[in-house]
mmCIF file of C-alpha atoms in Angstrom:
data_model
loop_
_atom_site.group_PDB
_atom_site.id
_atom_site.type_symbol
_atom_site.label_atom_id
_atom_site.label_comp_id
_atom_site.label_asym_id
_atom_site.label_seq_id
_atom_site.Cartn_x
_atom_site.Cartn_y
_atom_site.Cartn_z
ATOM 1 C CA MET A 121 72.736 59.993 91.427
ATOM 2 C CA LYS A 122 76.419 59.128 91.820
ATOM 3 C CA ASN A 123 77.249 55.914 93.685
ATOM 4 C CA LYS A 124 78.724 56.301 97.163
ATOM 5 C CA TYR A 125 80.985 53.229 97.101
ATOM 6 C CA VAL A 126 82.001 51.927 93.636
ATOM 7 C CA ASN A 127 81.137 52.984 90.088
ATOM 8 C CA PHE A 128 80.183 49.609 88.602
ATOM 9 C CA ILE A 129 77.361 48.319 90.853
ATOM 10 C CA PRO A 130 74.597 50.095 92.795
ATOM 11 C CA ASP A 131 75.194 50.904 96.458
ATOM 12 C CA ASP A 132 72.234 48.810 97.613
ATOM 13 C CA HIS A 133 73.590 45.773 95.750
ATOM 14 C CA LEU A 134 76.960 46.085 97.488
ATOM 15 C CA ILE A 135 75.262 46.371 100.884
ATOM 16 C CA ASP A 136 73.139 43.298 100.116
ATOM 17 C CA CYS A 137 76.292 41.324 99.248
ATOM 18 C CA ILE A 138 77.906 42.417 102.532
ATOM 19 C CA ARG A 139 74.739 41.425 104.410
ATOM 20 C CA ASN A 140 74.785 37.950 102.845
ATOM 21 C CA LEU A 141 78.434 37.467 103.759
ATOM 22 C CA HIS A 142 77.844 38.678 107.317
ATOM 23 C CA ASN A 143 75.020 36.156 107.712
ATOM 24 C CA ALA A 144 77.375 33.426 106.466
ATOM 25 C CA TYR A 145 79.939 34.445 109.115
ATOM 26 C CA LEU A 146 77.300 34.348 111.851
ATOM 27 C CA LYS A 147 75.978 30.987 110.710
ATOM 28 C CA ALA A 148 79.463 29.470 110.606
ATOM 29 C CA LYS A 149 80.329 30.753 114.082
ATOM 30 C CA ASN A 150 77.009 29.846 115.669
ATOM 31 C CA ASN A 151 76.959 26.382 114.124
ATOM 32 C CA ILE A 152 80.237 25.190 115.643
ATOM 33 C CA THR A 153 79.553 23.460 118.946
ATOM 34 C CA LYS A 154 81.964 22.669 121.740
ATOM 35 C CA GLU A 155 82.205 19.099 120.430
ATOM 36 C CA ASP A 156 83.079 20.401 116.957
ATOM 37 C CA PHE A 157 85.697 22.719 118.431
ATOM 38 C CA TYR A 158 87.308 19.861 120.377
ATOM 39 C CA LYS A 159 87.191 17.366 117.491
ATOM 40 C CA ASN A 160 90.864 17.744 116.515
ATOM 41 C CA LYS A 161 92.117 18.463 120.048
ATOM 42 C CA VAL A 162 92.920 22.056 120.985
ATOM 43 C CA ASP A 163 96.617 22.807 121.603
ATOM 44 C CA THR A 164 96.223 24.712 124.863
ATOM 45 C CA ILE A 165 99.986 24.973 125.371
ATOM 46 C CA LYS A 166 100.178 26.951 122.118
ATOM 47 C CA LEU A 167 97.141 28.990 123.229
ATOM 48 C CA THR A 168 98.999 29.841 126.448
ATOM 49 C CA PHE A 169 101.968 31.156 124.465
ATOM 50 C CA ASP A 170 99.665 33.024 122.060
ATOM 51 C CA ALA A 171 97.811 34.716 124.906
ATOM 52 C CA ASN A 172 100.940 35.832 126.734
ATOM 53 C CA PHE A 173 103.304 36.631 123.874
ATOM 54 C CA ASN A 174 100.663 38.457 121.832
ATOM 55 C CA SER A 175 98.848 40.056 124.794
ATOM 56 C CA ILE A 176 95.467 38.627 123.786
ATOM 57 C CA ASP A 177 92.745 37.963 126.358
ATOM 58 C CA GLU A 178 91.428 34.409 126.634
ATOM 59 C CA GLU A 179 88.008 35.100 125.131
ATOM 60 C CA SER A 180 89.415 36.852 122.049
ATOM 61 C CA LEU A 181 91.954 34.075 121.634
ATOM 62 C CA ILE A 182 89.298 31.353 121.633
ATOM 63 C CA GLN A 183 87.156 33.362 119.214
ATOM 64 C CA SER A 184 90.102 33.602 116.801
ATOM 65 C CA GLU A 185 90.838 29.874 117.187
ATOM 66 C CA ILE A 186 87.220 29.023 116.377
ATOM 67 C CA LEU A 187 87.408 31.293 113.304
ATOM 68 C CA ARG A 188 90.590 29.495 112.235
ATOM 69 C CA GLN A 189 88.765 26.159 112.433
ATOM 70 C CA ILE A 190 85.891 27.389 110.255
ATOM 71 C CA ASP A 191 88.208 29.118 107.783
ATOM 72 C CA LYS A 192 87.315 26.782 104.891
ATOM 73 C CA SER A 193 83.632 27.588 105.243
ATOM 74 C CA ILE A 194 84.412 31.308 105.350
ATOM 75 C CA ASN A 195 86.641 31.069 102.258
ATOM 76 C CA ASN A 196 83.759 29.458 100.349
ATOM 77 C CA SER A 197 81.536 32.329 101.434
ATOM 78 C CA ILE A 198 84.108 34.885 100.237
ATOM 79 C CA GLY A 199 84.000 33.224 96.822
ATOM 80 C CA THR A 200 80.200 33.530 96.846
ATOM 81 C CA PHE A 201 80.565 37.216 97.780
ATOM 82 C CA HIS A 202 82.607 37.858 94.625
ATOM 83 C CA GLU A 203 80.061 35.959 92.524
ATOM 84 C CA GLN A 204 77.257 38.111 93.900
ATOM 85 C CA ILE A 205 79.212 41.345 93.397
ATOM 86 C CA LEU A 206 80.074 40.475 89.786
ATOM 87 C CA GLY A 207 76.540 39.275 89.117
ATOM 88 C CA GLY A 208 75.344 42.799 89.930
ATOM 89 C CA ILE A 209 77.244 44.342 87.003
ATOM 90 C CA LYS A 210 74.938 45.359 84.157
ATOM 91 C CA GLY A 211 74.736 42.636 81.509
ATOM 92 C CA PHE A 212 75.821 39.782 83.782
ATOM 93 C CA GLN A 213 74.236 37.438 86.286
ATOM 94 C CA SER A 214 75.367 34.951 88.925
ATOM 95 C CA GLY A 215 74.730 31.266 88.388
ATOM 96 C CA ASN A 216 72.711 30.343 91.480
ATOM 97 C CA LEU A 217 73.731 26.646 91.248
ATOM 98 C CA SER A 218 73.243 26.537 87.456
ATOM 99 C CA GLY A 219 76.681 25.044 86.765
ATOM 100 C CA TYR A 220 78.474 28.340 86.155
ATOM 101 C CA ASP A 221 79.272 31.092 88.659
ATOM 102 C CA ILE A 222 78.908 34.072 86.309
ATOM 103 C CA LYS A 223 77.539 34.425 82.798
ATOM 104 C CA ALA A 224 76.798 37.203 80.350
ATOM 105 C CA LYS A 225 73.081 37.544 79.778
ATOM 106 C CA ASP A 226 73.703 37.231 76.038
ATOM 107 C CA ASP A 227 75.665 33.968 76.573
ATOM 108 C CA THR A 228 78.975 35.425 75.337
ATOM 109 C CA LEU A 229 80.795 34.714 78.613
ATOM 110 C CA PHE A 230 80.790 31.962 81.241
ATOM 111 C CA ALA A 231 83.052 31.820 84.274
ATOM 112 C CA ASP A 232 83.903 29.684 87.271
ATOM 113 C CA ILE A 233 85.287 31.651 90.211
ATOM 114 C CA LYS A 234 87.825 30.370 92.731
ATOM 115 C CA ASN A 235 88.849 32.659 95.563
ATOM 116 C CA LYS A 236 92.453 31.366 95.606
ATOM 117 C CA HIS A 237 94.646 30.084 92.796
ATOM 118 C CA ASN A 238 95.617 26.901 94.660
ATOM 119 C CA THR A 239 92.228 25.572 95.807
ATOM 120 C CA MET A 240 92.020 22.773 93.206
ATOM 121 C CA ASN A 241 93.860 19.487 92.838
ATOM 122 C CA SER A 242 94.704 18.094 89.391
ATOM 123 C CA SER A 243 91.435 16.133 89.102
ATOM 124 C CA SER A 244 89.366 19.195 89.997
ATOM 125 C CA ALA A 245 91.305 21.298 87.486
ATOM 126 C CA GLU A 246 90.674 18.717 84.762
ATOM 127 C CA ALA A 247 86.939 18.624 85.531
ATOM 128 C CA LEU A 248 86.791 22.425 85.465
ATOM 129 C CA PHE A 249 88.557 22.656 82.096
ATOM 130 C CA GLN A 250 86.194 20.071 80.626
ATOM 131 C CA LYS A 251 83.169 21.967 81.960
ATOM 132 C CA LEU A 252 84.347 25.305 80.538
ATOM 133 C CA ALA A 253 85.176 23.637 77.195
ATOM 134 C CA ARG A 254 81.616 22.264 77.025
ATOM 135 C CA TYR A 255 80.191 25.751 77.535
ATOM 136 C CA ALA A 256 82.520 27.060 74.817
ATOM 137 C CA ASP A 257 81.391 24.301 72.440
ATOM 138 C CA ASP A 258 77.697 24.757 73.215
ATOM 139 C CA PHE A 259 77.798 28.568 72.892
ATOM 140 C CA LYS A 260 79.936 29.292 69.842
ATOM 141 C CA LYS A 261 80.307 33.018 70.524
ATOM 142 C CA SER A 262 81.277 32.600 74.156
ATOM 143 C CA LYS A 263 84.569 32.935 75.980
ATOM 144 C CA CYS A 264 84.921 30.870 79.151
ATOM 145 C CA TYR A 265 87.094 31.711 82.135
ATOM 146 C CA TRP A 266 88.665 30.128 85.190
ATOM 147 C CA VAL A 267 88.786 33.158 87.503
ATOM 148 C CA GLN A 268 91.382 33.276 90.287
ATOM 149 C CA ILE A 269 90.437 36.153 92.596
ATOM 150 C CA LEU A 270 93.728 35.854 94.533
ATOM 151 C CA ALA A 271 96.172 34.960 91.774
ATOM 152 C CA LYS A 272 99.957 34.846 91.537
ATOM 153 C CA GLY A 273 100.137 37.706 89.060
ATOM 154 C CA SER A 274 97.845 39.792 86.869
ATOM 155 C CA PHE A 275 96.949 37.949 83.655
ATOM 156 C CA CYS A 276 94.389 36.892 81.071
ATOM 157 C CA GLU A 277 95.601 34.029 78.905
ATOM 158 C CA LEU A 278 94.452 30.887 77.143
ATOM 159 C CA TRP A 279 94.362 27.946 79.536
ATOM 160 C CA SER A 280 96.274 25.085 77.986
ATOM 161 C CA GLY A 281 98.862 22.481 78.909
ATOM 162 C CA ASN A 282 99.157 19.282 80.893
ATOM 163 C CA ILE A 283 96.337 18.809 83.386
ATOM 164 C CA ASN A 284 96.178 15.600 85.403
ATOM 165 C CA GLY A 285 98.521 13.855 82.960
ATOM 166 C CA LYS A 286 96.640 14.912 79.786
ATOM 167 C CA GLU A 287 97.127 17.741 77.298
ATOM 168 C CA TYR A 288 94.264 20.224 77.118
ATOM 169 C CA SER A 289 93.633 23.323 75.022
ATOM 170 C CA HIS A 290 90.677 25.252 73.608
ATOM 171 C CA SER A 291 90.631 28.441 71.578
ATOM 172 C CA ARG A 292 88.061 30.085 73.890
ATOM 173 C CA VAL A 293 88.923 28.755 77.369
ATOM 174 C CA TYR A 294 90.973 31.160 79.466
ATOM 175 C CA LYS A 295 92.382 31.622 82.930
ATOM 176 C CA ILE A 296 92.278 35.116 84.374
ATOM 177 C CA SER A 297 93.268 36.935 87.568
ATOM 178 C CA GLY A 298 90.671 38.620 89.762
ATOM 179 C CA ASP A 299 91.704 42.173 88.914
ATOM 180 C CA GLN A 300 91.471 41.568 85.169
ATOM 181 C CA PHE A 301 88.129 39.759 85.435
ATOM 182 C CA TYR A 302 86.627 42.630 87.425
ATOM 183 C CA ALA A 303 88.009 44.997 84.764
ATOM 184 C CA LEU A 304 86.628 42.838 81.928
ATOM 185 C CA LEU A 305 83.077 42.757 83.286
ATOM 186 C CA SER A 306 82.914 46.344 84.557
ATOM 187 C CA GLY A 307 84.850 48.073 81.783
ATOM 188 C CA GLN A 308 86.852 49.813 84.520
ATOM 189 C CA GLU A 309 90.508 48.909 84.902
ATOM 190 C CA ASN A 310 90.595 49.556 88.657
ATOM 191 C CA ALA A 311 87.257 47.948 89.586
ATOM 192 C CA LEU A 312 88.688 45.462 92.106
ATOM 193 C CA TYR A 313 90.760 48.262 93.652
ATOM 194 C CA GLN A 314 87.592 50.360 93.950
ATOM 195 C CA LEU A 315 85.919 47.503 95.828
ATOM 196 C CA TYR A 316 88.914 47.056 98.142
ATOM 197 C CA LYS A 317 88.975 50.761 99.049
ATOM 198 C CA ALA A 318 85.191 50.996 99.481
ATOM 199 C CA LEU A 319 84.671 47.919 101.661
ATOM 200 C CA PRO A 320 85.659 49.437 105.057
ATOM 201 C CA TYR A 321 83.167 52.301 104.561
ATOM 202 C CA ALA A 322 80.398 50.092 103.193
ATOM 203 C CA ILE A 323 80.837 47.526 105.986
ATOM 204 C CA LYS A 324 80.760 50.297 108.606
ATOM 205 C CA ASP A 325 77.550 51.702 107.103
ATOM 206 C CA TYR A 326 75.998 48.223 107.017
ATOM 207 C CA LEU A 327 76.895 47.471 110.648
ATOM 208 C CA LYS A 328 75.277 50.740 111.744
ATOM 209 C CA THR A 329 71.944 49.414 110.473
ATOM 210 C CA LEU A 330 72.034 46.347 112.708
ATOM 211 C CA ASP A 331 70.188 45.911 115.941
ATOM 212 C CA GLN A 332 72.527 44.599 118.659
ATOM 213 C CA ASN A 333 70.232 41.596 118.978
ATOM 214 C CA ASP A 334 70.926 40.655 115.354
ATOM 215 C CA GLU A 335 74.317 39.249 116.310
ATOM 216 C CA ASN A 336 72.836 36.469 118.482
ATOM 217 C CA ASN A 337 75.473 34.403 120.277
ATOM 218 C CA GLU A 338 79.023 35.123 119.129
ATOM 219 C CA ASN A 339 79.413 31.385 118.734
ATOM 220 C CA SER A 340 77.842 28.434 120.486
ATOM 221 C CA ALA A 341 81.187 26.773 121.334
ATOM 222 C CA LEU A 342 82.438 29.797 123.265
ATOM 223 C CA VAL A 343 79.121 30.199 125.099
ATOM 224 C CA GLU A 344 79.170 26.532 126.160
ATOM 225 C CA ILE A 345 82.768 26.790 127.395
ATOM 226 C CA GLN A 346 82.057 30.043 129.278
ATOM 227 C CA LEU A 347 79.116 28.459 131.099
ATOM 228 C CA LEU A 348 81.253 25.515 132.175
ATOM 229 C CA ASN A 349 84.257 27.537 133.245
ATOM 230 C CA LYS A 350 82.053 29.768 135.426
ATOM 231 C CA LYS A 351 80.386 26.726 136.954
ATOM 232 C CA ASN A 352 83.702 24.992 137.669
ATOM 233 C CA LYS A 353 85.580 28.199 138.573
ATOM 234 C CA ARG A 354 88.293 27.570 135.997
ATOM 235 C CA SER A 355 89.840 29.949 133.494
ATOM 236 C CA ILE A 356 88.684 29.440 129.901
ATOM 237 C CA THR A 357 92.051 27.880 128.984
ATOM 238 C CA ASP A 358 91.956 25.554 132.010
ATOM 239 C CA GLN A 359 88.402 24.492 131.133
ATOM 240 C CA ILE A 360 89.414 23.641 127.569
ATOM 241 C CA THR A 361 92.535 21.837 128.784
ATOM 242 C CA PHE A 362 90.556 19.801 131.332
ATOM 243 C CA GLU A 363 87.943 18.762 128.770
ATOM 244 C CA ASN A 364 90.600 17.787 126.236
ATOM 245 C CA TYR A 365 93.311 16.247 128.428
ATOM 246 C CA SER A 366 91.821 15.235 131.782
ATOM 247 C CA TYR A 367 93.111 11.684 131.094
ATOM 248 C CA TYR A 368 96.742 12.969 131.041
ATOM 249 C CA LEU A 369 98.774 12.475 134.214
ATOM 250 C CA GLY A 370 98.032 15.284 136.698
ATOM 251 C CA PHE A 371 95.584 17.110 134.456
ATOM 252 C CA ASP A 372 92.571 15.835 136.400
ATOM 253 C CA LYS A 373 93.614 18.274 139.162
ATOM 254 C CA LEU A 374 92.612 21.342 137.124
#
């Protein structure tokens, strides 16, 4: 039977990957407490401008601010999503903490996936090259890839040059953009485009399967703030401002 979403992985595998990512979103949101949210001091003057200039209600604004604070965790989960998607292509598997992110089952390919091209410093890049070179040396028929899902261009090329002050090169260590890596593993040139176009429909179908109770609290920080602002009869912004800046002159009057 023809797949509903993309041609290179089964529909149920795509839905499972979406489910895993959704659970990661929920965990990240529910795990941030009010204390975590306040750790770096919330700029409530900026929030006031954001709410009024962008016509956003207070609750939605705080939700988006909390999401901004947990963005690094979410980005890591997006990288895991791509690993799981690619690991569902016939002939390949995800690493599951084995040192690589993706490998061919016949050991002819190993890859490390980064969601963005600029997520590594020079020391991390050096360590990654050395790791890929070891795989290439240990598995003589393999090609090894640094995959950049969001890259500055579409490419597949040998990775060589100065890294962290040293010259590196290997005949079977490459760097590759996300679109070309999806194409390489799937055998379909537009595989990443297929995924992009299918995601809104697949996500909608997945969300239809959820019980409303599955969402739990939207996030613990917002729930805690809402309880306090109702108790103290303040707006959400005033409650956050009071808890962050009550020691400022005049702010204890909120």
